[in-house]
Coordinates of C-alpha atoms in Angstrom, one line a residue:
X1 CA 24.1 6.7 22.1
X2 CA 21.5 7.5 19.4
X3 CA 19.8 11.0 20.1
X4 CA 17.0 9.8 17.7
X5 CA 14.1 8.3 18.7
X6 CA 14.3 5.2 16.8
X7 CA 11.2 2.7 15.7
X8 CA 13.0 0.0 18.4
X9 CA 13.9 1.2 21.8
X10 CA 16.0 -1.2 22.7
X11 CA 18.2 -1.7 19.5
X12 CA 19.8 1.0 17.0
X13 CA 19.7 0.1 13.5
X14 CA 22.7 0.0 11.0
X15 CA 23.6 3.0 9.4
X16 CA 22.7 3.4 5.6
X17 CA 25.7 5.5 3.6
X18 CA 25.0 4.7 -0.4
X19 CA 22.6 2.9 -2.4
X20 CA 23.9 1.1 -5.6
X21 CA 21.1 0.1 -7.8
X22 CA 18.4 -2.6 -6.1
X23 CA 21.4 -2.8 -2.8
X24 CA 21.9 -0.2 0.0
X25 CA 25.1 -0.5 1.6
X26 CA 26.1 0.1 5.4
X27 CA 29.2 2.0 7.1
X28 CA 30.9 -1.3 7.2
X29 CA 30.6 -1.3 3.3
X30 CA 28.3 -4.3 3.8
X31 CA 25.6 -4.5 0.9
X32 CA 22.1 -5.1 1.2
X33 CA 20.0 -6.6 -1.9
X34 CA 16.6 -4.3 -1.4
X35 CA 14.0 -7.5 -1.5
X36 CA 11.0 -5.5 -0.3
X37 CA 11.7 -1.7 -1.5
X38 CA 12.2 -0.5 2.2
X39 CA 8.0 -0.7 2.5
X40 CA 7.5 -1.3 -1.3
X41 CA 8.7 2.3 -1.8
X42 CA 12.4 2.2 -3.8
X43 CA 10.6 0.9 -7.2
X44 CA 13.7 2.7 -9.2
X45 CA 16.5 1.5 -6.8
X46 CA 18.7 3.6 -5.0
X47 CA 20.5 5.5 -7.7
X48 CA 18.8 6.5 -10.7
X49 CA 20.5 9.2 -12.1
X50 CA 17.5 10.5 -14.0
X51 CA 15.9 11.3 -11.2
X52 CA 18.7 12.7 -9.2
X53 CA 19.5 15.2 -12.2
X54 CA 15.8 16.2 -11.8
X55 CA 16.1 16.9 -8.3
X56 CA 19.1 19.1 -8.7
X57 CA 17.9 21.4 -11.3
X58 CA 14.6 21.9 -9.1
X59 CA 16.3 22.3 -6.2
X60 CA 18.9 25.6 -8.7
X61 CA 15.6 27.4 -9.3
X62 CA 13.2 26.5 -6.8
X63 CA 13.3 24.4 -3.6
X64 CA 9.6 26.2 -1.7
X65 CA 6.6 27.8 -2.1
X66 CA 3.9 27.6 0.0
X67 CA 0.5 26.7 -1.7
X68 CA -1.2 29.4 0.5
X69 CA 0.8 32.1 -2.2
X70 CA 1.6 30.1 -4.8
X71 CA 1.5 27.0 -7.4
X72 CA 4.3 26.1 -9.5
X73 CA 5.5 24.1 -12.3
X74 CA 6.7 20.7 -11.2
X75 CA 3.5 20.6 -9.1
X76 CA 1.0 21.5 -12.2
X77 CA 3.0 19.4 -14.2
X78 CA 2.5 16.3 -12.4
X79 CA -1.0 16.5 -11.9
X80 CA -1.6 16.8 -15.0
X81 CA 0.7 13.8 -15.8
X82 CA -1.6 11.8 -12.8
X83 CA -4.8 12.1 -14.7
X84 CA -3.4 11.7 -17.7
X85 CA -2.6 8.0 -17.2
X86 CA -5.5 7.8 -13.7
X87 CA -8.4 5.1 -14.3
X88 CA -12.3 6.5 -14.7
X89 CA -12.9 10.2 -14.0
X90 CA -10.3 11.0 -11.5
X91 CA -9.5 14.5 -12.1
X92 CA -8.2 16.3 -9.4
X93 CA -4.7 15.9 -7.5
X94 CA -4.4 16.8 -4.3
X95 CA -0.1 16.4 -3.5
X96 CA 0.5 15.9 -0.1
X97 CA 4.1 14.3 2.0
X98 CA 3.2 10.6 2.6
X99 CA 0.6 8.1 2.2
X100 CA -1.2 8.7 5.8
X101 CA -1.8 12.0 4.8
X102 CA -3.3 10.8 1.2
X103 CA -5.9 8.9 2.9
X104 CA -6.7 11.1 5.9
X105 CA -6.8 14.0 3.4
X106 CA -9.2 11.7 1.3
X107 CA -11.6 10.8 4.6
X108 CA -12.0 14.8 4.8
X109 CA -12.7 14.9 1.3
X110 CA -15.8 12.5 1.3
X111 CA -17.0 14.4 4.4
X112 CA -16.9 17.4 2.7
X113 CA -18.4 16.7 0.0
X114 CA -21.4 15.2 1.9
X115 CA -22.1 18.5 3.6
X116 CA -21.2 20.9 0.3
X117 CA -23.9 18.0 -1.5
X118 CA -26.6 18.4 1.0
X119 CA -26.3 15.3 3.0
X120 CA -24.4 16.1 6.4
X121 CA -25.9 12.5 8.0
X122 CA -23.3 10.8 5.8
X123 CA -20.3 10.5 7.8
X124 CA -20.1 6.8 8.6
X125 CA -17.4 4.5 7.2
X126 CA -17.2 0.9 6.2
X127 CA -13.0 -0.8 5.7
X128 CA -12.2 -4.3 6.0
X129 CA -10.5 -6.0 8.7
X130 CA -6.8 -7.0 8.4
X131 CA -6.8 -3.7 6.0
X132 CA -4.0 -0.9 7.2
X133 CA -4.4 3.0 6.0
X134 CA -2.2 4.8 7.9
X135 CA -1.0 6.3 10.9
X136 CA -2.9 9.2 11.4
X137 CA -5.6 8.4 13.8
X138 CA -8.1 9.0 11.2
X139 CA -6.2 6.6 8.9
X140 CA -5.8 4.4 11.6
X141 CA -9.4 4.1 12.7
X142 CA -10.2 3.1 9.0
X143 CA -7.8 0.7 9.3
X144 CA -8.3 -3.0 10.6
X145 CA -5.0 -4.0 12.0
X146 CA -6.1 -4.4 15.3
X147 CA -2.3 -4.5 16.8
X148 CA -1.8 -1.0 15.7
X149 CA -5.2 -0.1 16.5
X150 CA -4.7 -1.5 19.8
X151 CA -3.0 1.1 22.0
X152 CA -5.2 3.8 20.5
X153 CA -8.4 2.6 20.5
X154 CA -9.9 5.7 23.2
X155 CA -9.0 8.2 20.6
X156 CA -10.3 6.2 17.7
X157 CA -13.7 7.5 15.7
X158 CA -15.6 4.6 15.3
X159 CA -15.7 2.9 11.7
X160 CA -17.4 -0.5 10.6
X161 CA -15.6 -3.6 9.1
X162 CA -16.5 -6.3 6.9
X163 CA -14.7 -9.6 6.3
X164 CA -11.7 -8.9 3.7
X165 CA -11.5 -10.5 0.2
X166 CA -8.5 -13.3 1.4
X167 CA -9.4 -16.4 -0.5
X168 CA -6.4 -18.2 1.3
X169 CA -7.9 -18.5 4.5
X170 CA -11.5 -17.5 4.0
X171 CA -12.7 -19.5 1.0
X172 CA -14.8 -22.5 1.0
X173 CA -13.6 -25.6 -0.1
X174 CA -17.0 -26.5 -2.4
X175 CA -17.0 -22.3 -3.1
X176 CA -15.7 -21.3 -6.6
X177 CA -13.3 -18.3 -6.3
X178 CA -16.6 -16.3 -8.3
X179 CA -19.3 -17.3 -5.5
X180 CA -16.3 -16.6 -2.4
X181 CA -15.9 -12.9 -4.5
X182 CA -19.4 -12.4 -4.6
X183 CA -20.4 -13.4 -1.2
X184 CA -17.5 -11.4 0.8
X185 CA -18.6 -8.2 -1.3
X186 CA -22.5 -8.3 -0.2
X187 CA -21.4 -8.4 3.2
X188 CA -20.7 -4.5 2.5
X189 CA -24.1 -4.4 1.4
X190 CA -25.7 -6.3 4.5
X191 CA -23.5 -3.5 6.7
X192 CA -25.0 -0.5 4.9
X193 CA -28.6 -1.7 5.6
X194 CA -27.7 -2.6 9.1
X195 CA -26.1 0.8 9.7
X196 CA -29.0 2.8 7.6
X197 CA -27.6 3.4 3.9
X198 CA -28.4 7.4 5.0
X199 CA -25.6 7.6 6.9
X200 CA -22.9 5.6 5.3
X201 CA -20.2 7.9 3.7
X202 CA -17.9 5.4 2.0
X203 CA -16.0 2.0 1.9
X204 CA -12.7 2.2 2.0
X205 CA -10.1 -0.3 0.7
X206 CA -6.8 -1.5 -0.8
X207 CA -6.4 -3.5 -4.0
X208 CA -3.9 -5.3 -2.9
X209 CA -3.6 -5.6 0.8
X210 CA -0.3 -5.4 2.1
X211 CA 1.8 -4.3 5.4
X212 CA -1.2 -6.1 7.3
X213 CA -1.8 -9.4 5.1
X214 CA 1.0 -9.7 2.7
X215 CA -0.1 -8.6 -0.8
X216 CA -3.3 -10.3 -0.8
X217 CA -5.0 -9.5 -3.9
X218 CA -8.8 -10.2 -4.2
X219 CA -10.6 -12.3 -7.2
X220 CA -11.9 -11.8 -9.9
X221 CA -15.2 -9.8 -9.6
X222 CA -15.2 -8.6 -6.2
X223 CA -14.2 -5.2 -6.6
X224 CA -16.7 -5.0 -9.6
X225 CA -19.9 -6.1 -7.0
X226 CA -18.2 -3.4 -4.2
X227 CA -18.4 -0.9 -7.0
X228 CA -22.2 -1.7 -7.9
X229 CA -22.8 -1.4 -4.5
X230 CA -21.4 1.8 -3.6
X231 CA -23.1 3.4 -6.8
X232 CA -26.8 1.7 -5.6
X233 CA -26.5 3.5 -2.4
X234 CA -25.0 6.7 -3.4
X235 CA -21.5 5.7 -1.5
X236 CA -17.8 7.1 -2.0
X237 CA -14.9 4.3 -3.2
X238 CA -12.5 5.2 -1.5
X239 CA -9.2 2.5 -2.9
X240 CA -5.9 2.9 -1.3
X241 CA -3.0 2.0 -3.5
X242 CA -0.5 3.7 -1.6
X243 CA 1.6 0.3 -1.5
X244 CA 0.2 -1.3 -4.4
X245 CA 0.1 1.5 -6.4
X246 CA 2.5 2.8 -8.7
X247 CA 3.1 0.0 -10.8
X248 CA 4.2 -2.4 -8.5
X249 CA 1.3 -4.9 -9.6
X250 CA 2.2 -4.3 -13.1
X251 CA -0.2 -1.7 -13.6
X252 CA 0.4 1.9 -12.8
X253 CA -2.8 1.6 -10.7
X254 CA -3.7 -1.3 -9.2
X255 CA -7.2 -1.0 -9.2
X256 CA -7.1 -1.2 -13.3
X257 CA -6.4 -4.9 -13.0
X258 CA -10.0 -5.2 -11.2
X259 CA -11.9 -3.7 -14.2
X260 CA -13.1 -0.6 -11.7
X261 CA -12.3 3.0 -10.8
X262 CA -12.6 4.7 -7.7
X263 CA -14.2 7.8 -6.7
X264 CA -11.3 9.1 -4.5
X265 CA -8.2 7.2 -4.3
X266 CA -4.5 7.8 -1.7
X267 CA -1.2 7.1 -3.5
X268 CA 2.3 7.9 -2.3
X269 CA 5.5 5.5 -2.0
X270 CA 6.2 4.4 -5.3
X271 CA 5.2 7.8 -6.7
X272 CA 8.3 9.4 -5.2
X273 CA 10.6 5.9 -5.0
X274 CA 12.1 7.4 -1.9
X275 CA 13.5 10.4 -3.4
X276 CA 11.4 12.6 -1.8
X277 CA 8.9 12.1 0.5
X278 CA 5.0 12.5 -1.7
X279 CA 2.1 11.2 -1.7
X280 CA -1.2 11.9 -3.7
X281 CA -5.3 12.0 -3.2
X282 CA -6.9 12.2 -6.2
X283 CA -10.8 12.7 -6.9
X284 CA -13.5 12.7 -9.4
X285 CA -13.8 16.1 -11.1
X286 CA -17.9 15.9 -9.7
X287 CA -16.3 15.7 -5.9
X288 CA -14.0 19.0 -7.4
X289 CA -16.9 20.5 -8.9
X290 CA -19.4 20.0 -5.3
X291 CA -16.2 21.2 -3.3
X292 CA -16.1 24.4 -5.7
X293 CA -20.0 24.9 -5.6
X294 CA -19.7 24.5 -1.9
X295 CA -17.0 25.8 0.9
X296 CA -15.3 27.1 -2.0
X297 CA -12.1 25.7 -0.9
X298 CA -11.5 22.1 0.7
X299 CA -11.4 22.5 4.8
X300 CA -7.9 21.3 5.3
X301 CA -3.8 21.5 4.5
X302 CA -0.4 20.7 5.3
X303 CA 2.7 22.9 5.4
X304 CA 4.5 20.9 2.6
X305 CA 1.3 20.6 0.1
X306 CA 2.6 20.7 -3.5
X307 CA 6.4 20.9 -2.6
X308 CA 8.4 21.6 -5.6
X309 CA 11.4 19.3 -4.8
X310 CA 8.9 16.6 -4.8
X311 CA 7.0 16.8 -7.2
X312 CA 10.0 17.4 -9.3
X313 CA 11.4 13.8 -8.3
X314 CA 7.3 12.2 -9.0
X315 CA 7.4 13.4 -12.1
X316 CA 10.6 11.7 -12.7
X317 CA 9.6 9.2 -11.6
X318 CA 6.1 9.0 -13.5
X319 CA 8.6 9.2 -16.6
X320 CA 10.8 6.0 -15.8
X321 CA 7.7 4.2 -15.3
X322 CA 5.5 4.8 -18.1
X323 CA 8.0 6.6 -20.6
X324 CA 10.9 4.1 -19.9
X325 CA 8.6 0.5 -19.5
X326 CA 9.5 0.0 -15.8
X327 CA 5.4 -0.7 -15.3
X328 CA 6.1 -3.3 -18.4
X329 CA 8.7 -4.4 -16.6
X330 CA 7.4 -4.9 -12.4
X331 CA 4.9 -7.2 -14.4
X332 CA 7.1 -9.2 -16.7
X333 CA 9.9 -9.9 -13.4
X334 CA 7.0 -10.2 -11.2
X335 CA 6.1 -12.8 -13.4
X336 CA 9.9 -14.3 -13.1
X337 CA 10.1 -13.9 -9.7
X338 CA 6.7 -15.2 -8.6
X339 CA 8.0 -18.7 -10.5
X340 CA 11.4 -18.9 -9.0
X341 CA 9.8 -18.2 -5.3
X342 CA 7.4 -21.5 -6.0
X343 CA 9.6 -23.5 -7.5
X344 CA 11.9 -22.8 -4.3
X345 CA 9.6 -22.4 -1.5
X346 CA 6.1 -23.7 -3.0
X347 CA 6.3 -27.6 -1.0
X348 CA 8.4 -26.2 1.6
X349 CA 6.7 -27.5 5.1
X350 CA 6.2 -23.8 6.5
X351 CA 5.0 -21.9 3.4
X352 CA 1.2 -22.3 3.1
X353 CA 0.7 -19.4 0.5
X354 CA 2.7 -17.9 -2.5
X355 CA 0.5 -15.0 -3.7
X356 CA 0.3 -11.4 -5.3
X357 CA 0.5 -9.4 -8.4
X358 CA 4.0 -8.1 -10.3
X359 CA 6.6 -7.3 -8.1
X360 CA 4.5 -7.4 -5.0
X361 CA 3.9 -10.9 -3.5
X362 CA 3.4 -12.1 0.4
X363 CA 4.7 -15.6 1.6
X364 CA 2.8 -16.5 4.4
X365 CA 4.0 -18.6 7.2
X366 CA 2.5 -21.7 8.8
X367 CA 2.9 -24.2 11.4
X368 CA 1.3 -27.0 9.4
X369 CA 0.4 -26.7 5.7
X370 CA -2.6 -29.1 6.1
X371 CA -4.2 -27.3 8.6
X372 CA -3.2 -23.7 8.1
X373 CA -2.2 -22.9 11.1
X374 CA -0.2 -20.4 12.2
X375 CA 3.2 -20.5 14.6
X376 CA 2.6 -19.3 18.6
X377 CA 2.7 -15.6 18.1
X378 CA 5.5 -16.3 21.3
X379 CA 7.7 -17.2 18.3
X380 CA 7.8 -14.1 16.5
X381 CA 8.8 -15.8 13.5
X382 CA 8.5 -12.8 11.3
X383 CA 11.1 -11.0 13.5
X384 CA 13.3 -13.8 13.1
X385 CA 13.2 -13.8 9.7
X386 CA 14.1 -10.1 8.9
X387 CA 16.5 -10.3 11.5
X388 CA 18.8 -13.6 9.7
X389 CA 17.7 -12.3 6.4
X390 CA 19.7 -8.4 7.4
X391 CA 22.6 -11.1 8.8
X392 CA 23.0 -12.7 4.8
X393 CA 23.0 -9.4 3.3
X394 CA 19.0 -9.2 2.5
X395 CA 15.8 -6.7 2.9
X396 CA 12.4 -8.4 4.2
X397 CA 9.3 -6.5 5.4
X398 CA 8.0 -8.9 7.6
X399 CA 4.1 -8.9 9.1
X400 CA 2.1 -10.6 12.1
X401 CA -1.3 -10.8 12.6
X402 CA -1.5 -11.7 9.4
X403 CA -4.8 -14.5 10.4
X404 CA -6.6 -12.6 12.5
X405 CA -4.5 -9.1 13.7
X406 CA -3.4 -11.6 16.3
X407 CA -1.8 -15.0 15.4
X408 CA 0.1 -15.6 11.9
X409 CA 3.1 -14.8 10.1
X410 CA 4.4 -13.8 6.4
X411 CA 6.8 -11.7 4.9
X412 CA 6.4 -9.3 1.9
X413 CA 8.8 -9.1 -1.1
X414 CA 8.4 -6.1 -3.3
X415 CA 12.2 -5.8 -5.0
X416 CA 12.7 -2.6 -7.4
X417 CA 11.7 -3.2 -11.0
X418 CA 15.3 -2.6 -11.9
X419 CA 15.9 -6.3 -10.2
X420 CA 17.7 -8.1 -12.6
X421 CA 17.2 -12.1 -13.3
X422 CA 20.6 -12.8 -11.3
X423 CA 19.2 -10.9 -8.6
X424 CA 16.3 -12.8 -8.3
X425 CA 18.7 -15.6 -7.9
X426 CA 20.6 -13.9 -5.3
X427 CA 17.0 -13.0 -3.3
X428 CA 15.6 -16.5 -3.6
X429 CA 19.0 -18.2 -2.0
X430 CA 19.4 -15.6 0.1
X431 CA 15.8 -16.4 1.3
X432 CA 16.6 -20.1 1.3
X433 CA 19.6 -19.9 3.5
X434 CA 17.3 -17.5 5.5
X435 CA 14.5 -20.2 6.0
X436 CA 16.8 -22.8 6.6
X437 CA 18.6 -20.8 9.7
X438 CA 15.6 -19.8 11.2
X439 CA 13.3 -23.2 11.2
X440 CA 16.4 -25.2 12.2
X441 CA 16.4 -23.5 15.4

């Protein structure tokens, strides 16, 4: 028996002993073809050597310092790299050990600055439902994945949610895509009256949904109205790319495919590829500035902030994809991908929607195409699916909930940009023979 506390009680996993480019392989020496980067995180694949040899000489001079006594290279290095290639003024890095703690560091951050600016009433915030940002139960209040919400609800601060940007299910039939954009964004502006715009500290959201919805990626315009907004009532933008960041759009940041820039934003997964567990909040260098004038010092910390080892392997990473064209590259196989996936699955009876940007794109599930609507939640189609896809030798992140938190299916495919085009032939049959296993039952 297992001594560790696994994520299923009642079933132990397979046991993980190499990775070999976009496959992981198990004690049994059975290989895996990685079709959703574990959750969207192993953009380089399993081996790259580059990074590896970057890890090891870290790790021969130095493995730890705490931030409380000192800063060192690798760390300075890569926030300097960050800005370098970060959208609008974001100027200030912020490394922390995962994604949760990237956007519960950057709820701390607005608050801060609030009461270092002179306006302690702000403290309110605004997401979107069917929106996921973390774990941490300030993350997870944000959030609006009401399953995972659920059990914690008591311990939750409250937090305000407007409709989300998911033009699948939400869109008029006689809307254009423009109007649909426009109208979903001025509900934000319809909550901040309602709530008193005094006391509204900031609207927080991702580019690209994804555990909750299955990279649903919003049109064209609406991020540029939710931008005005914020600005006309002095509001934080707050955009989490911690998924979709990292070039796994096709963009290193997500948000640069919207035309806007955000005044605080979380990124971690692809930043680190898996080699080491990172993550990132960066700022705007007038939040850094107000912090400076203020406290002095921002009110909060973790044990591993700035951790060489990591931020050795980021800025390896950072290299491969904007040195080495693997951004170029998530968007040109994305393209590739996206293609083969509706040429295969776009008229199949339980597909409704084929959707996303570069190597991140949901398939979401449905009973009856006409209609939209979704399977019994009873069926747990989504766990059937990962579970035949893992029997033929292939990696799914599934989601449910995805309609309403409560009823709907889809599955998320975000492969490593290393995918070659064979592999993408090897994904889409393996998903085939998947799909044709589990809705012959």
């Amino acid at each position: 028996m297992s001594k560790i506390f696994h994520r299923s009680s009642t079933q132990i996993p397979v046991q993980a002993v190499a990775g070999d480019g976009a496959y992981l392989i198990d004690q049994n020496g059975k290989r895996y073809l990685d079709g959703c980067g574990g959750a969207a995180v192993s953009c380089l694949g399993h081996s790259d050597e580059f990074v590896k040899q970057a890890m090891r000489e870290q790790l021969e001079q130095l493995a730890y310092a705490h931030t409380g006594f000192f800063t060192s290279e690798p760390a300075e290095t890569l926030a300097e790299n960050l800005i370098t290639h970060a959208p609008g003024d974001l100027d200030n890095v912020y490394l922390v050990s995962g994604g949760s703690e990237a956007m519960e560091s950057a709820l701390k951050l607005a608050r801060q600055y609030f009461i270092d600016k002179g306006e302690p009433h702000r403290h309110k915030v605004i997401a979107r439902q069917q929106s996921y940002h973390g774990n941490t139960l300030g993350a997870l209040a944000t959030g609006g994945n009401k399953l995972r919400r659920a059990p914690y609800a008591p311990m939750l601060f409250e937090t305000f949610h407007i409709s989300p940007c998911y033009e699948y299910r939400n869109r008029a039939p006689n809307e254009s895509s423009e109007y649909y954009g426009k109208r979903v964004a001025n509900e934000l502006e319809a909550e901040i009256l309602k709530l008193g715009p005094e006391s509204v500290m900031a609207f927080v959201a991702e580019p690209v949904v994804g555990a909750t919805a299955g990279a649903v990626p919003a049109v064209e315009g609406y991020f540029k109205r939710i931008r005005e907004i914020c600005d006309q009532y002095g509001i934080l933008l707050i955009l989490d790319e911690v998924m979709c960041g990292m070039g796994r759009t096709g963009t290193l940041f997500a948000c640069e495919q919207d035309g806007v820039a955000p005044d605080i934003m979380g990124i971690a997964k692809g930043l680190g590829a898996g080699y080491q567990p990172i993550g990132a909040m960066l700022c705007t260098r007038e939040i850094a500035d107000t912090i400076r004038d203020g406290a002095g010092y921002f009110k909060n910390g973790h044990t591993y902030l700035g951790h060489p080892m990591a931020a050795a392997a980021a800025n390896a990473v950072l290299h491969r994809l904007t040195q080495d064209g693997l951004v170029s590259r998530s968007k040109q196989m994305g393209e590739k991908f996206k293609s083969a996936l509706q040429d295969r699955f776009g008229d199949h009876p339980f597909v409704g929607d084929i959707r996303g940007r570069g190597l991140f794109i949901g398939v979401e599930i449905v009973e009856d195409r006409e209609t939209k609507e979704p399977f019994d939640p009873a069926h747990k189609i989504h766990a059937h699916l990962k579970q035949k896809a893992m029997e033929n030798g292939l990696m799914i992140y599934p989601g449910n909930g995805t309609k309403d938190g409560i009823s709907g299916d889809h599955i998320l495919l975000a492969p490593p940009f290393i995918i070659t085009d064979a592999q993408i032939g090897e994904l889409i049959d393996k998903l085939g023979q998947t799909f044709d296993q589990v809705f012959a039952a």
